Tab-separated table of C-alpha atoms in Angstrom:
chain	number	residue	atom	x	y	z
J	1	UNK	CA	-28.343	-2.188	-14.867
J	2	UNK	CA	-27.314	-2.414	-11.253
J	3	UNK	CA	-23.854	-1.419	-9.837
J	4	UNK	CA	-22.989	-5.003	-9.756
J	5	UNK	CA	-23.873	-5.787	-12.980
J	6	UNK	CA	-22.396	-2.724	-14.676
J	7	UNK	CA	-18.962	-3.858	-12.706
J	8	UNK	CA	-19.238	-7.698	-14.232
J	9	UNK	CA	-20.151	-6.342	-17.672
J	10	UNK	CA	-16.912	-4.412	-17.393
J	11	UNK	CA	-15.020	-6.461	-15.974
J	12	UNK	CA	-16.116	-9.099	-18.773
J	13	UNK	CA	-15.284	-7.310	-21.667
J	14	UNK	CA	-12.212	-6.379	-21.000
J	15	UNK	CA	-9.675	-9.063	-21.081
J	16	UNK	CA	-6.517	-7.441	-19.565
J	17	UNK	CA	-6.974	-5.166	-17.362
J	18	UNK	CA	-4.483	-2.995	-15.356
J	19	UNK	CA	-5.700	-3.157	-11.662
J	20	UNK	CA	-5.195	-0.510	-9.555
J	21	UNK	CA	-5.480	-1.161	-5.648
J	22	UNK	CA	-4.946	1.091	-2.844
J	23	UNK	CA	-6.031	1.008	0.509
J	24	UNK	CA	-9.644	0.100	1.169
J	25	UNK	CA	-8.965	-3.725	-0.070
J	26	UNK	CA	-7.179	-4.082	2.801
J	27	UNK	CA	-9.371	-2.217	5.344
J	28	UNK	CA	-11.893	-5.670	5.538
J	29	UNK	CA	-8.507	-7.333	6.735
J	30	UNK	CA	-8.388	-5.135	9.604
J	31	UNK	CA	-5.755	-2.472	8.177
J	32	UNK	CA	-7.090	1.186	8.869
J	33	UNK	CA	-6.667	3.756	6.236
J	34	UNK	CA	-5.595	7.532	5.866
J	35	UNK	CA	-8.181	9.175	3.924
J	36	UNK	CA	-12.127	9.629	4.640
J	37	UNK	CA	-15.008	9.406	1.808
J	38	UNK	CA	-13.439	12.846	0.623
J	39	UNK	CA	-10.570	11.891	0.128
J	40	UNK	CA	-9.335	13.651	2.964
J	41	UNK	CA	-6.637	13.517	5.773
J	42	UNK	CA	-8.268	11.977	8.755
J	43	UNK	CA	-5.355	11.275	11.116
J	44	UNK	CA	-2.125	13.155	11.360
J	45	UNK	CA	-0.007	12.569	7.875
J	46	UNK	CA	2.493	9.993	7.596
J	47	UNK	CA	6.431	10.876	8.343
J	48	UNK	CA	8.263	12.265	5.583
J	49	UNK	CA	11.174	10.945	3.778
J	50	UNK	CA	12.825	13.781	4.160
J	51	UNK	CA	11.742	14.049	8.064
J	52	UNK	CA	12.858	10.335	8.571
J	53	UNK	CA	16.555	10.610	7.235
J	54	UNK	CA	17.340	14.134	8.658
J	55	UNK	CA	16.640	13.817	12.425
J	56	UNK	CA	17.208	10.908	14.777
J	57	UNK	CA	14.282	11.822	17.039
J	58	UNK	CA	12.151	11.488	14.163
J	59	UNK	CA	13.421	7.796	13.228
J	60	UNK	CA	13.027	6.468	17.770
J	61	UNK	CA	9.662	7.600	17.308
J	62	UNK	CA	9.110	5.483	13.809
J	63	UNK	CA	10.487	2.350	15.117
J	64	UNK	CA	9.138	2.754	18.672
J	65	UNK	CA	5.618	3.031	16.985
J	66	UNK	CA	6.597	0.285	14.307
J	67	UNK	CA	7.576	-2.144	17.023
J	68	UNK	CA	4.164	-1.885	18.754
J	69	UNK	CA	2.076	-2.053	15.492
J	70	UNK	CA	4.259	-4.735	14.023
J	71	UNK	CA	3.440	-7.544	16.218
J	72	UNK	CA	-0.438	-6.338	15.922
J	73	UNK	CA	0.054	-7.224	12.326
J	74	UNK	CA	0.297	-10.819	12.942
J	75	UNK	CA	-3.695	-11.760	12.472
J	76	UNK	CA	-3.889	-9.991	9.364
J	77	UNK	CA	-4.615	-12.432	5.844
J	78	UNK	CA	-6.167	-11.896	3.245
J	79	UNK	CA	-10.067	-10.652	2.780
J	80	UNK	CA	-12.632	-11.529	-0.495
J	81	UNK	CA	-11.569	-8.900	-2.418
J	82	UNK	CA	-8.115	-10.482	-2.665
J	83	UNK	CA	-8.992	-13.543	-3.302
J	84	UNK	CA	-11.404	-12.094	-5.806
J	85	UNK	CA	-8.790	-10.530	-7.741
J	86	UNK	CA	-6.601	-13.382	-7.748
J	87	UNK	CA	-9.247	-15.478	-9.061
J	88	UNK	CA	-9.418	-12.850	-11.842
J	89	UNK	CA	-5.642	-13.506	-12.479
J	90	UNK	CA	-5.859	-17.184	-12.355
J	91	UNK	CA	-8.921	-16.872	-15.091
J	92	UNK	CA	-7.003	-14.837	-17.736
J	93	UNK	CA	-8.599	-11.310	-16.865
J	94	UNK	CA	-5.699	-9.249	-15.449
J	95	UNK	CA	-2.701	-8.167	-17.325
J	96	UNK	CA	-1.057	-6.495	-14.010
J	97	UNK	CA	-2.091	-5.629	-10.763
J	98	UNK	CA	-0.267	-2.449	-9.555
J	99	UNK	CA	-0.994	-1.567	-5.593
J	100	UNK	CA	-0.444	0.976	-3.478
J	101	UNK	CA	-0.449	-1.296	-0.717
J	102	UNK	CA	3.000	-2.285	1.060
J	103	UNK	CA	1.354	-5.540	2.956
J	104	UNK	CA	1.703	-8.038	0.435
J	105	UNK	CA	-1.763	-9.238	0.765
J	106	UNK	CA	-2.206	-9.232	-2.603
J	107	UNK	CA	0.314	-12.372	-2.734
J	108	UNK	CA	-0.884	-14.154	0.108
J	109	UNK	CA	-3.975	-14.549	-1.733
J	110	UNK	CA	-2.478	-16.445	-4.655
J	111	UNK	CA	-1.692	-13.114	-6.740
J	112	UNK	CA	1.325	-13.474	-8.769
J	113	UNK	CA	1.488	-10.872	-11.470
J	114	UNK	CA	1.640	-7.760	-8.290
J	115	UNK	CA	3.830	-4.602	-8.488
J	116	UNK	CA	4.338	-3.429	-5.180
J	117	UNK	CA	4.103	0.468	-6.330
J	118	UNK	CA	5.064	1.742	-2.988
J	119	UNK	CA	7.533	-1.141	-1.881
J	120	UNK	CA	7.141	-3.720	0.859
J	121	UNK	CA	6.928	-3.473	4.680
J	122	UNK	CA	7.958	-6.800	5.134
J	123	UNK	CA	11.780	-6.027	4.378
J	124	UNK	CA	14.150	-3.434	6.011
J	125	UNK	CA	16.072	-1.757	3.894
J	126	UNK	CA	19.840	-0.026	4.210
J	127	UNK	CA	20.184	3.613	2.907
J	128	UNK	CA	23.209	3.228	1.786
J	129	UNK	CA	25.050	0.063	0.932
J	130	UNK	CA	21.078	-1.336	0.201
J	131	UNK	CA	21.376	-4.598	2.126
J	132	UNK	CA	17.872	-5.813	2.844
J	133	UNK	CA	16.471	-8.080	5.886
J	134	UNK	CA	13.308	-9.168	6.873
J	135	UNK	CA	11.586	-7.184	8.751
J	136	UNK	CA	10.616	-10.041	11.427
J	137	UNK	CA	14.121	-10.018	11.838
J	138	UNK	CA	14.877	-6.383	12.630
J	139	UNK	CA	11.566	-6.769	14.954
J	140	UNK	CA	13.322	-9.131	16.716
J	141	UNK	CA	16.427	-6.785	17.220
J	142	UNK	CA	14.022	-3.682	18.029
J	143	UNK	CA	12.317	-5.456	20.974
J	144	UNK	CA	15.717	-7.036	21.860
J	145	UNK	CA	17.605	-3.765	22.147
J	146	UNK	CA	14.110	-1.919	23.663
J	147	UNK	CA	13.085	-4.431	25.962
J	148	UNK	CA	9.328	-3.480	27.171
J	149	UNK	CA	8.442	-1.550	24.314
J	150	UNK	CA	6.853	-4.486	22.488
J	151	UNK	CA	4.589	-5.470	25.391
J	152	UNK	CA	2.789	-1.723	25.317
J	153	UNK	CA	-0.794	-1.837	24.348
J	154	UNK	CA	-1.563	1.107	21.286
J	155	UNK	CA	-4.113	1.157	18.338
J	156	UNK	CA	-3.588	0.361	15.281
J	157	UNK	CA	-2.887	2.778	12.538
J	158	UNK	CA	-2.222	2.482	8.681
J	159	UNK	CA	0.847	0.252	7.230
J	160	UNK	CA	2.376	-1.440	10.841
J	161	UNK	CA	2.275	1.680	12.902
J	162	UNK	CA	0.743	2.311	15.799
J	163	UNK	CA	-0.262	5.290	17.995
J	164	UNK	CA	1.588	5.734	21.229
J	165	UNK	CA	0.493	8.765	22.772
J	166	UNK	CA	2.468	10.681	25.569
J	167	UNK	CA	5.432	8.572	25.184
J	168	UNK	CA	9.081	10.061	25.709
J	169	UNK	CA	11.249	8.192	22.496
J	170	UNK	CA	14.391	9.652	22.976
J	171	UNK	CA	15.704	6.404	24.906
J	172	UNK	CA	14.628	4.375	21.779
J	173	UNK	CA	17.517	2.831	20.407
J	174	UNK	CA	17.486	2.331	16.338
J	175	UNK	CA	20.225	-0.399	15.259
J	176	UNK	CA	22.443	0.937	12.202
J	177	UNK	CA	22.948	-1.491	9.320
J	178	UNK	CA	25.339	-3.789	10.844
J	179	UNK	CA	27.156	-3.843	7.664
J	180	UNK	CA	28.129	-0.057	6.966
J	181	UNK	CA	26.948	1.768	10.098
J	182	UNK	CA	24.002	3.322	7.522
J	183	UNK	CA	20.439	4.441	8.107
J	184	UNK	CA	17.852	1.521	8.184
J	185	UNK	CA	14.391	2.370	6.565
J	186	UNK	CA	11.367	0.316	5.756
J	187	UNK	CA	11.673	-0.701	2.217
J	188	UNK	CA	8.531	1.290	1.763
J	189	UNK	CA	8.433	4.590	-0.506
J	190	UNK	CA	7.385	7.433	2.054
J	191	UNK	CA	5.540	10.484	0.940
J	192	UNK	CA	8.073	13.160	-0.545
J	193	UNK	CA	10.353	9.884	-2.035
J	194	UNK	CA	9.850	8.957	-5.256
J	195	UNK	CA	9.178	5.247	-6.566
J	196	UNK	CA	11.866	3.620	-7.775
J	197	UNK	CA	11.611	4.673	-12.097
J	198	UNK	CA	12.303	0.759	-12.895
J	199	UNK	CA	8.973	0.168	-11.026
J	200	UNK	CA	7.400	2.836	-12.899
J	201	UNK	CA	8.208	2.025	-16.258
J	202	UNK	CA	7.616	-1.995	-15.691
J	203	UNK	CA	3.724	-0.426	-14.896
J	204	UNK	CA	3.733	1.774	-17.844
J	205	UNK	CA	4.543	-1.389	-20.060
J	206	UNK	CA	1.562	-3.331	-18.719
J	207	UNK	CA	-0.683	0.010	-19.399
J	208	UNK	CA	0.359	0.300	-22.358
J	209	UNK	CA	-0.855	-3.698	-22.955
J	210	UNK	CA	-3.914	-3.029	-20.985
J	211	UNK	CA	-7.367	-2.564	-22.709
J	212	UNK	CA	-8.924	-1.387	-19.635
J	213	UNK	CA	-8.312	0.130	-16.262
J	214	UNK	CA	-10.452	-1.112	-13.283
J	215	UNK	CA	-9.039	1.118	-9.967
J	216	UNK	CA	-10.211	-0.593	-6.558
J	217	UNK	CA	-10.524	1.375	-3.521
J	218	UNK	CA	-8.023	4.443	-4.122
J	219	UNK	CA	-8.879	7.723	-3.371
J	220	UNK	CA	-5.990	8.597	-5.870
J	221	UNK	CA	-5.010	11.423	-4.441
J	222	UNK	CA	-1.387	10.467	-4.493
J	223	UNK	CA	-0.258	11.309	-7.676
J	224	UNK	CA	1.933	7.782	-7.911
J	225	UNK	CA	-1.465	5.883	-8.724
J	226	UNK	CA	-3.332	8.632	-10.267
J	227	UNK	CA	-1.304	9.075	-12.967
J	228	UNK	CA	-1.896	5.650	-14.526
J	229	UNK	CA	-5.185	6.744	-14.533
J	230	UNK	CA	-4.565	9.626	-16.474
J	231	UNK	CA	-2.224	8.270	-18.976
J	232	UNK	CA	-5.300	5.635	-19.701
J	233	UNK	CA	-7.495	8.019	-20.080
J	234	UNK	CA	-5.031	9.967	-22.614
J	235	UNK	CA	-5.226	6.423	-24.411
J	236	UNK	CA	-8.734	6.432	-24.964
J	237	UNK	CA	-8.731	3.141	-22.617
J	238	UNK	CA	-11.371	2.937	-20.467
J	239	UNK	CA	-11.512	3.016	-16.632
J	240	UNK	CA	-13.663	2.095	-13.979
J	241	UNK	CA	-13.224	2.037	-9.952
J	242	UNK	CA	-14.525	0.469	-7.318
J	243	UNK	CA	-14.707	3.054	-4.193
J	244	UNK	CA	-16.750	4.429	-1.710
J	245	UNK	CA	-17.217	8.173	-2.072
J	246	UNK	CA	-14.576	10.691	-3.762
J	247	UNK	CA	-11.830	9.994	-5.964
J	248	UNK	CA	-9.171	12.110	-8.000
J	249	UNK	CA	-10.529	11.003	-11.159
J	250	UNK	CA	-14.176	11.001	-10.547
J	251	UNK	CA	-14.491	12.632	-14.252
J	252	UNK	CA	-12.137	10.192	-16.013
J	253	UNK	CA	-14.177	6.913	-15.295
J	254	UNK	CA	-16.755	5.518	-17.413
J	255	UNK	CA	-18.289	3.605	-14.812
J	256	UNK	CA	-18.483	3.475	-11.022
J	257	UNK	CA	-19.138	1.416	-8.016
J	258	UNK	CA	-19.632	2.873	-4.682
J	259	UNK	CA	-19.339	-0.131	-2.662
J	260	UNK	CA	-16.855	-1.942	-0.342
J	261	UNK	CA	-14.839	-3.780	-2.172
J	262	UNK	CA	-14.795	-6.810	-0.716
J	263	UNK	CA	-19.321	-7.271	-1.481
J	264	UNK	CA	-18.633	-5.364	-4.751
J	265	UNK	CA	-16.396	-8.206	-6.439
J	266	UNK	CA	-17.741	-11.456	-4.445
J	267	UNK	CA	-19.486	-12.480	-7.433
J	268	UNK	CA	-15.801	-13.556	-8.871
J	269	UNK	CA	-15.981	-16.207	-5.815
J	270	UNK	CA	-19.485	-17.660	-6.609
């Protein structure tokens, strides 16, 4: 049986499946990721949580990098292997996608049944009185309060960042929450925050409905997405993944596709 055909056969007979995403759905759209075919680091880690909300100098050079990469982020819809799985939705095969992914691609593509595991960059969130915006509209107030900044030319890095080199960020200015003076954060969880335990349970529930887990390029090294995985396999349910090269549970899946996931699951397209 080839790759492909061992992925429909899976995918065919099982009739609610718990789809995990992470970030090589969204590298066809033009999003870069973090981790190589090893699953390792290969570009500097994100910032911290704890890094973010402690220093000042830490936050100018978030938002100086976040108003470049924002307005790169523009062009970016939707590839095949969103529309893919929303097909696979719309046909009665999914009982939940969870992603790791904070673009909301997912729901561009005609998904509806999406947790956002790790939150959403389109929204701007207050630390502490938890008013929300847009995030187009905090752009707006970024580039007009840092006038120049938005015009500087940088690549693209993972989720709306982008790497300025050799810049001096200490003249960055960062609006506070207009309402309560608070620190303003991308309504994004950051590694060494933990997701929101409403979130986590509202997964657990569609696991627990699941008869299958199908993971589509995740590394899974973050333990946020891996342990889904784990608590299937502790059910007995079975799991498969889409990914090219290494993945935290390698030994947990009963079948395997190393391909891109966009070629891998055009056949739900055709």
């Amino acid at each position: 049986m080839t790759e492909t055909a061992a992925l429909q056969d899976f995918i065919d007979r099982h009739k609610r499946l718990f789809l995990l995403t992470g970030a090589g759905v969204s590298t066809p759209s033009g999003l870069p990721d973090y981790r190589d075919d090893d699953g390792q680091w290969k570009r500097p880690q994100p910032v911290t949580y704890q890094a973010f909300m402690k220093a000042e100098a830490t936050r100018q050079r978030y938002w100086a990098r976040s108003l470049v990469g924002w307005g790169q982020m523009g062009g970016i819809r939707p590839n095949g292997a969103h529309r893919a799985l929303a097909r696979l939705e719309a046909r009665g095969g999914a009982e939940v996608l969870v992603t790791q992914n904070v673009d909301r691609l997912h729901q561009a593509a005609g998904s509806t049944q999406v947790i956002d595991l790790h939150g959403r960059l389109d929204l701007v969130r207050c630390m502490h009185c938890e008013r929300r915006l847009p995030r187009a509209a905090f752009q707006a107030e970024l580039a007009q309060r840092n006038p120049g900044w938005a015009e500087l030319v940088a690549s693209r890095a993972p989720d709306g960042d982008a790497e300025l080199e050799d810049v001096d960020f200490s003249s960055f200015a960062v609006p506070p929450c207009p309402v309560c003076g608070g620190i303003q954060k991308p309504d994004v969880v950051f590694y060494g925050e933990s997701v929101p335990r409403h979130r986590v349970e509202t997964a657990f529930a569609h696991l627990e409905a699941a008869d299958a887990v199908l993971v589509i390029g995740s590394s899974l090294m973050v333990r946020s997405g891996f342990r889904f995985v784990e608590a299937a396999a502790a059910a007995g349910k079975p799991i498969g993944a889409v990914n090219i090269g290494k993945t935290r549970g390698d030994a947990l899946f009963s079948m395997k596709v190393e391909e891109e996931s966009e070629a891998a699951l055009k056949f739900l397209l055709e």
